[in-house]
């Protein structure tokens, strides 16, 4: 989708792999600035998410760089517990575009992408950021204890790269610095997804054979 200010937010594909290292560097720098931990992801991991239609990218076509359209923001989704749970993760906005509503646009796209692909899955988030918590709340997430999140060990192994992982271990995976938030579709029978975003995502996924 292209917004009035010219920023476009899209479901990424493998042609966007050229942005991966910049995305990862931006995430690391943001974590250093905030003094918070992050779950480290490899270049190959993020590129795979793009190829699988599980990543959302914000770009600014009005500014051209050596990579093409200037990178403005990113997030990805992953499934757990035999696709009964979905996470939206790695939300980042480039410093040049902070304060321009980019994070909310990306969040709306990842949320809609998850709802389109796995309509019966519960969507959860682990975050220590106030802004993300506010966006989650607006979408219908509620704070929950960690035992209401997936028990898929593969998900929790992803926390090993975070500086706060010793706390998670010490508390026996019951809680940590991050807040657990959950969206349960069974409690949102009157859900209304953003029509324009929903239509574009459904068309893109159908074209790529992912629906």
XYZ file of C-alpha atoms in Angstrom:
211
model
C 0.000 0.000 0.000
C 1.241 3.491 -0.872
C 0.301 6.172 1.663
C -0.356 9.864 1.035
C 3.199 10.804 2.004
C 4.573 8.379 -0.597
C 5.770 5.685 1.820
C 4.886 2.201 0.633
C 4.376 -0.769 2.960
C 4.495 -4.173 1.296
C 4.804 -7.899 1.921
C 8.491 -8.454 1.193
C 9.843 -11.129 -1.131
C 13.304 -12.481 -1.901
C 14.072 -9.512 -4.177
C 14.263 -7.436 -0.988
C 17.059 -9.531 0.560
C 19.436 -6.671 -0.288
C 17.933 -4.758 2.661
C 18.511 -7.490 5.261
C 21.910 -6.390 6.602
C 20.693 -2.798 6.912
C 17.587 -4.021 8.760
C 19.667 -6.046 11.213
C 22.101 -3.167 11.798
C 19.188 -0.782 12.446
C 17.672 -3.197 14.975
C 21.001 -3.555 16.818
C 21.587 0.187 16.949
C 18.073 0.804 18.271
C 18.573 -1.797 21.003
C 21.866 -0.189 22.051
C 20.226 3.222 22.206
C 17.346 1.935 24.338
C 19.611 -0.209 26.491
C 17.328 -3.203 25.955
C 17.928 -6.729 24.789
C 17.080 -8.208 21.406
C 16.776 -11.710 20.069
C 19.503 -11.851 17.426
C 18.443 -13.034 13.970
C 20.775 -14.045 11.145
C 20.792 -12.737 7.590
C 19.574 -16.126 6.380
C 16.707 -16.189 8.883
C 15.312 -12.812 7.813
C 15.806 -13.585 4.112
C 13.819 -16.790 4.605
C 10.965 -14.843 6.182
C 10.902 -12.598 3.110
C 10.855 -15.579 0.763
C 8.030 -17.200 2.748
C 5.846 -14.095 2.624
C 6.226 -13.542 6.367
C 7.896 -10.118 6.339
C 6.647 -6.559 5.865
C 8.848 -3.776 4.554
C 8.351 -0.002 4.489
C 10.193 1.885 1.749
C 10.452 5.491 0.579
C 10.543 5.635 -3.255
C 11.176 9.401 -3.176
C 14.706 8.821 -1.849
C 17.030 6.568 -3.809
C 20.040 4.806 -2.254
C 22.513 2.212 -3.503
C 19.923 -0.393 -2.466
C 17.067 1.320 -4.296
C 14.105 2.872 -2.458
C 15.232 4.059 0.971
C 14.569 1.657 3.846
C 12.015 3.047 6.312
C 10.928 0.103 8.460
C 10.451 -3.640 8.858
C 8.789 -6.445 10.799
C 8.203 -10.160 10.330
C 5.883 -12.895 11.536
C 6.470 -16.501 12.529
C 4.266 -19.471 13.384
C 4.632 -21.742 16.402
C 2.925 -24.746 17.948
C 1.827 -26.274 14.627
C 0.574 -22.851 13.453
C -1.768 -22.411 16.408
C 0.255 -19.357 17.499
C 1.720 -16.490 15.493
C 4.193 -13.817 16.568
C 4.844 -10.420 15.029
C 8.478 -9.590 15.727
C 11.455 -7.415 14.901
C 9.471 -4.187 14.422
C 11.918 -1.430 13.568
C 11.672 2.038 12.037
C 14.728 3.759 10.557
C 15.715 6.842 12.632
C 15.045 9.118 9.645
C 11.380 8.073 9.666
C 10.553 7.983 13.346
C 7.604 10.116 14.355
C 5.859 9.628 11.006
C 3.417 6.850 11.939
C 5.510 4.221 10.140
C 5.456 1.766 13.052
C 1.663 1.712 13.168
C 1.428 1.170 9.422
C 3.838 -1.765 9.639
C 1.994 -3.172 12.647
C -1.336 -2.950 10.808
C 0.189 -4.854 7.888
C 1.830 -7.625 9.942
C -1.341 -8.058 11.984
C -3.511 -8.258 8.852
C -1.006 -10.598 7.184
C -1.188 -12.949 10.180
C -4.997 -12.824 10.273
C -5.265 -13.557 6.535
C -2.821 -16.470 6.516
C -3.735 -18.074 9.841
C -7.227 -16.853 10.775
C -7.626 -19.268 13.694
C -4.207 -18.720 15.272
C -3.635 -16.732 18.431
C -1.236 -13.822 17.863
C 1.193 -12.928 20.608
C 3.929 -10.448 21.253
C 6.817 -10.138 23.698
C 7.922 -6.543 24.033
C 9.510 -4.091 26.432
C 8.531 -1.048 24.338
C 5.684 1.256 25.383
C 4.863 2.184 21.782
C 4.454 -1.443 20.720
C 2.306 -2.178 23.769
C 0.026 0.723 22.871
C -0.309 -0.464 19.278
C -0.997 -4.024 20.441
C -3.685 -2.789 22.826
C -5.374 -0.815 20.045
C -5.529 -3.995 17.951
C -7.133 -5.977 20.761
C -4.168 -7.666 22.434
C -4.309 -8.091 26.208
C -1.423 -8.588 28.672
C -1.031 -12.234 29.697
C 1.314 -14.400 31.714
C 3.922 -16.318 29.762
C 2.152 -19.639 30.386
C -0.623 -18.448 28.028
C 1.881 -18.115 25.193
C 3.213 -20.927 23.060
C 5.137 -23.722 24.777
C 7.054 -24.339 21.547
C 10.694 -24.625 22.621
C 11.836 -23.338 19.221
C 10.286 -19.959 20.024
C 11.903 -19.657 23.427
C 15.292 -20.631 22.036
C 15.086 -17.425 20.030
C 15.431 -15.484 23.290
C 18.945 -16.820 23.870
C 20.481 -13.915 21.960
C 18.876 -11.379 24.315
C 20.912 -9.901 27.167
C 17.951 -10.560 29.476
C 17.879 -14.303 28.756
C 19.451 -15.174 32.164
C 16.427 -13.543 33.820
C 14.061 -15.666 31.734
C 15.979 -18.780 32.749
C 16.091 -17.819 36.415
C 12.329 -17.247 36.440
C 11.788 -20.617 34.744
C 10.253 -18.973 31.660
C 7.348 -17.608 33.700
C 8.182 -13.934 33.153
C 10.994 -11.580 32.148
C 11.634 -7.916 31.322
C 9.286 -8.144 28.339
C 5.501 -8.072 28.631
C 3.536 -10.910 27.046
C 0.491 -9.810 25.034
C -2.071 -12.010 23.292
C -4.752 -11.582 20.614
C -7.278 -14.425 20.658
C -9.494 -14.410 17.525
C -12.224 -16.301 19.392
C -12.845 -13.206 21.524
C -13.015 -10.878 18.496
C -15.918 -12.155 16.428
C -16.726 -8.597 15.282
C -13.214 -7.929 13.986
C -12.828 -5.421 11.150
C -9.492 -5.541 9.341
C -8.313 -2.474 7.373
C -10.078 -2.987 4.036
C -7.366 -1.612 1.754
C -4.550 -3.489 3.481
C -6.606 -6.692 3.624
C -7.356 -6.578 -0.100
C -3.762 -5.886 -1.145
C -2.318 -8.597 1.106
C -4.835 -11.184 -0.039
C -4.116 -10.402 -3.694
C -0.335 -10.576 -3.128
C -0.478 -13.876 -1.253
C -2.787 -15.400 -3.861
C -0.401 -14.314 -6.633
C 2.480 -15.956 -4.794
C 0.526 -19.159 -4.153
C 0.575 -18.690 -0.372
C -3.202 -18.874 0.118
